[in-house]
Every structure is written in C-alpha cells, then in structure tokens.
mmCIF file of C-alpha atoms in Angstrom:
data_model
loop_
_atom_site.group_PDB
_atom_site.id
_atom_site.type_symbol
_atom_site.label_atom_id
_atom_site.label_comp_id
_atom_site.label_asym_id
_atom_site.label_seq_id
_atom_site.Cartn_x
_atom_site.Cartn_y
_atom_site.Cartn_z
ATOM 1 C CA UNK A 185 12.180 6.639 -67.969
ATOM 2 C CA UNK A 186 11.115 3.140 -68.805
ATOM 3 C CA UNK A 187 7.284 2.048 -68.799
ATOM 4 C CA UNK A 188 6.254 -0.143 -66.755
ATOM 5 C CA UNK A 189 3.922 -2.722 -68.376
ATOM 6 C CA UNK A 190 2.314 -4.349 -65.432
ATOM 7 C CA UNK A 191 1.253 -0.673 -63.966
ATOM 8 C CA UNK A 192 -2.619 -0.635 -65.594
ATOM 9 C CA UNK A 193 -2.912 -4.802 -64.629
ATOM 10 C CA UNK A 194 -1.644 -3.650 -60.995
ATOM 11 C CA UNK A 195 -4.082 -0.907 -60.654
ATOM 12 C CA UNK A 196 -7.159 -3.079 -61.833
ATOM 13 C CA UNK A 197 -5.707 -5.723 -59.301
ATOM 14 C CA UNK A 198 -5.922 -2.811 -56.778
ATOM 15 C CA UNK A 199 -9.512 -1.780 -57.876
ATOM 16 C CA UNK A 200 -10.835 -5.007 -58.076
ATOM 17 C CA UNK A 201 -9.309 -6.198 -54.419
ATOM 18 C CA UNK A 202 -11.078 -2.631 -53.275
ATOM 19 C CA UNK A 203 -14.355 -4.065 -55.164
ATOM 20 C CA UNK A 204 -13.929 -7.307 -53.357
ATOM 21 C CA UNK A 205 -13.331 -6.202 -49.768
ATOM 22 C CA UNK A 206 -16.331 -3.719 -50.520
ATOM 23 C CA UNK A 207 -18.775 -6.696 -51.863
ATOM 24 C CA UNK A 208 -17.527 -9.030 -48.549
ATOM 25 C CA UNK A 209 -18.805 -5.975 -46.206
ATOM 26 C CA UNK A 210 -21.467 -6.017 -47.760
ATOM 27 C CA UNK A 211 -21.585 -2.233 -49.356
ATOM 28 C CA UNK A 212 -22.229 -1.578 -52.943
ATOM 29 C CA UNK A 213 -21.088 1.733 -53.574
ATOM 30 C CA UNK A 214 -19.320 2.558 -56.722
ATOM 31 C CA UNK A 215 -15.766 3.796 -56.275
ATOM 32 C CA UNK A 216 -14.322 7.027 -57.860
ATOM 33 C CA UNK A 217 -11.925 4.880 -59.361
ATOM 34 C CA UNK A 218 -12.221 1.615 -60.532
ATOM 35 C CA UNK A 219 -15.876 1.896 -60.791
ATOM 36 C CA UNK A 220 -15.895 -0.053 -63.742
ATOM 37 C CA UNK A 221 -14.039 -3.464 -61.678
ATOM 38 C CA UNK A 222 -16.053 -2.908 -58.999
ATOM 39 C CA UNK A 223 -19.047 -3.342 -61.188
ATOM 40 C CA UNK A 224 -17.664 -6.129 -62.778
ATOM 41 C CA UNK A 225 -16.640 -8.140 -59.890
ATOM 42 C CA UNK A 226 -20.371 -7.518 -58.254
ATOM 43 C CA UNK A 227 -21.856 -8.881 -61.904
ATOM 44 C CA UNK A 228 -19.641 -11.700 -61.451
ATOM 45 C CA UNK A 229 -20.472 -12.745 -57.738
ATOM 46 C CA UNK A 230 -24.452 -12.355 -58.745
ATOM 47 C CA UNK A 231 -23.835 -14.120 -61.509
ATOM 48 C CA UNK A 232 -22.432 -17.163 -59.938
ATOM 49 C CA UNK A 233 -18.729 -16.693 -61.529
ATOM 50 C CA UNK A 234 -17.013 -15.949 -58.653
ATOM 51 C CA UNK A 235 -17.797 -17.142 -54.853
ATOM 52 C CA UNK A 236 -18.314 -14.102 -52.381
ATOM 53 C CA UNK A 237 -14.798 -13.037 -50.355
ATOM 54 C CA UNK A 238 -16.330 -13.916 -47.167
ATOM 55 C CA UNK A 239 -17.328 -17.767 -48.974
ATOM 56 C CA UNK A 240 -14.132 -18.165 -49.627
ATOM 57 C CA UNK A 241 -11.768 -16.881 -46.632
ATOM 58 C CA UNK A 242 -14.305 -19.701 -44.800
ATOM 59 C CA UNK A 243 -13.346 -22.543 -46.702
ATOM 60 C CA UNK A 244 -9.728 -21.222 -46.840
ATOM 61 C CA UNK A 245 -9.559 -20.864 -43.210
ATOM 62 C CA UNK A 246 -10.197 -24.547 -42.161
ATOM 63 C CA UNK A 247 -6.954 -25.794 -44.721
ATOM 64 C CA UNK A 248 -4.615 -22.672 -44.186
ATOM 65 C CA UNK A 249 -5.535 -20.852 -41.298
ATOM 66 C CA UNK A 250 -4.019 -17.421 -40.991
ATOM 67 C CA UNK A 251 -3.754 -13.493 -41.191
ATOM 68 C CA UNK A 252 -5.419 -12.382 -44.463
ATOM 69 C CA UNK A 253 -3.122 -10.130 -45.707
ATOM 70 C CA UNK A 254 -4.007 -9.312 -49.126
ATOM 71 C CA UNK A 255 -6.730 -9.775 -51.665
ATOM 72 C CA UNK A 256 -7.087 -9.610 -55.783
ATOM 73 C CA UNK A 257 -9.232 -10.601 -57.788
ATOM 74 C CA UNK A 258 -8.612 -10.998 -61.596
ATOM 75 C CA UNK A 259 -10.528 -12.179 -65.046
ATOM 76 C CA UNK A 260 -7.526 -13.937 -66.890
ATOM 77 C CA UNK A 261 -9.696 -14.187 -70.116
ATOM 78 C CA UNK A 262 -10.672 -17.712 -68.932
ATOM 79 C CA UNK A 263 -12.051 -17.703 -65.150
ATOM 80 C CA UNK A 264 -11.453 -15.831 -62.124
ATOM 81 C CA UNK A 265 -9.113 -16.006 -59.986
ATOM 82 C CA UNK A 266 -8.236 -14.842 -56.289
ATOM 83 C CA UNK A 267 -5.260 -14.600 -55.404
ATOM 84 C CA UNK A 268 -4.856 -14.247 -51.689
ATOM 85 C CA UNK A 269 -1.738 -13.827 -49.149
ATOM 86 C CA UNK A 270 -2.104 -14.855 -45.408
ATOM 87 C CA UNK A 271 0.475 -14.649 -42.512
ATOM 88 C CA UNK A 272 0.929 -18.001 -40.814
ATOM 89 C CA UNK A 273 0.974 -18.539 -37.122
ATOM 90 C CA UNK A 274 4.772 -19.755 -37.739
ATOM 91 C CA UNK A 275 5.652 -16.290 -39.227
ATOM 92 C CA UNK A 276 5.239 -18.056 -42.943
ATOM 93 C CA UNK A 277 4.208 -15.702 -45.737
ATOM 94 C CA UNK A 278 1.727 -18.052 -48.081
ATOM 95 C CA UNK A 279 0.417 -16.548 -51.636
ATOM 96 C CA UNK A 280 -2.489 -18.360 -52.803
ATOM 97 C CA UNK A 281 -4.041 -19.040 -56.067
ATOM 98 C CA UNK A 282 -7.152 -20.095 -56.177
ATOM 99 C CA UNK A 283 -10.273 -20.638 -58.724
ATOM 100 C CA UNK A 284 -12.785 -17.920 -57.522
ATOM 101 C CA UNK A 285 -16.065 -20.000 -58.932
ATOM 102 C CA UNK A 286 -14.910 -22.703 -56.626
ATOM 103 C CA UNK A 287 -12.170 -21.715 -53.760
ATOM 104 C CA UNK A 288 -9.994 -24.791 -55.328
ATOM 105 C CA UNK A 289 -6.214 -23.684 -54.578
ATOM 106 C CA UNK A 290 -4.874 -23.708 -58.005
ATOM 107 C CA UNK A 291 -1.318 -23.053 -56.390
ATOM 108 C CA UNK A 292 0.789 -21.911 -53.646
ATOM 109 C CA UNK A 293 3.846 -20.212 -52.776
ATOM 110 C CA UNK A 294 5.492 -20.452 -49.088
ATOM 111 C CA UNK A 295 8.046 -18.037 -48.107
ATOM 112 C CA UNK A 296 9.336 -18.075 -44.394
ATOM 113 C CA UNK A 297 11.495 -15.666 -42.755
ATOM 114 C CA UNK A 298 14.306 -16.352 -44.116
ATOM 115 C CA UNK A 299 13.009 -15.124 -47.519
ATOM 116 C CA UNK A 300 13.562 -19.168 -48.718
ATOM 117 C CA UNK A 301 10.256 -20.246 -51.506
ATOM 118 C CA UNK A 302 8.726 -23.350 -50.751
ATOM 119 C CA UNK A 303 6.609 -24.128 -53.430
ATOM 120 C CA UNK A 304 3.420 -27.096 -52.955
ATOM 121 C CA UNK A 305 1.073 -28.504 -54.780
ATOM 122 C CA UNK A 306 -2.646 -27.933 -54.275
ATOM 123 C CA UNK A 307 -4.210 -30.690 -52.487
#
C-alpha cells in the first residue's frame, strides 16, 4: 500500500484548525494530540504573527459573507496562512487563502454546484 505524503501535513492542518477554533472560544487547553500546534498557533497569535480567528472571520464577513465551513491554519516556512472555506448564500463553495498577520485574501477558489472552478483574484 502506497504512502501517502500529505497524511502528517493533513493532520497538523487538523491540529492546528482544532488549536484555532479552541484560541477563537477563547479556551487554552492543550489537546492530547496536537499539543505541540496548538501551542504554536497560541505563541503566534500573542506574538502578533497571526490575527485571532474571531479578527479575522469579522473582516472576512463584510467582503464574503457566508457559512464558515472550515478552518486551517499553517506556517509555510515564510508566514501564516489561513485558509478558510465558507458556503455562500447562492449555494457557492469559496476556499480562501489568506495572510493570517493581516486577513489580506492571498487567493480564492469558487466552486458552484455544478462542481465548475471559478478562480478570482484577491481584491
């Protein structure tokens, strides 16, 4: 049975959108797993790195309002980055990519029922 290579980077995605929805409630308790992410991602929003979860669904709201789907949140060696999927009032699927120091939408993908990609530029 092949490996799959993007297994461990999906996991810390996992841990780290856990970490996130944890550090928007408001809780700070360490998970069993992921412990280490969630710890990260808390240094990261004291440390100014990242904006908090609930910072950035506001600003997000007001330019693409919808159902927050899904959450990560990810150190690509350079920045972080939050990548976010709402459900449009239209039935639209949108992924988001956005820089999590400053909620700018670094790019997005539409998909509508059909299953047809729309890609646009960030504004």
């Amino acid at each position: 049975m092949p490996s799959n290579p993007t297994a461990p980077r999906t996991r810390r995605f996992v841990a780290c959108a856990v970490a996130v929805a944890a550090l928007w409630a408001g809780g700070t308790a360490a998970w069993a797993r992921g412990e280490d992410d969630h710890e990260r991602a808390r240094q990261a929003v004291q440390a100014g790195q990242v904006l908090p979860l609930r910072t950035v669904l506001e600003r997000l709201e007001r330019e693409h309002p919808g159902q927050v789907l899904e959450v990560e949140l990810e150190h690509d060696g350079e920045r972080w980055l939050y990548e976010i999927k709402l459900l449009q009032a239209d039935g639209r699927l949108l992924k988001l990519l956005l820089d999590a120091r400053t909620a700018d939408v670094l790019r997005s993908k539409r998909r509508d029922h059909n299953g047809i990609d729309g890609h646009r530029p960030p504004r």
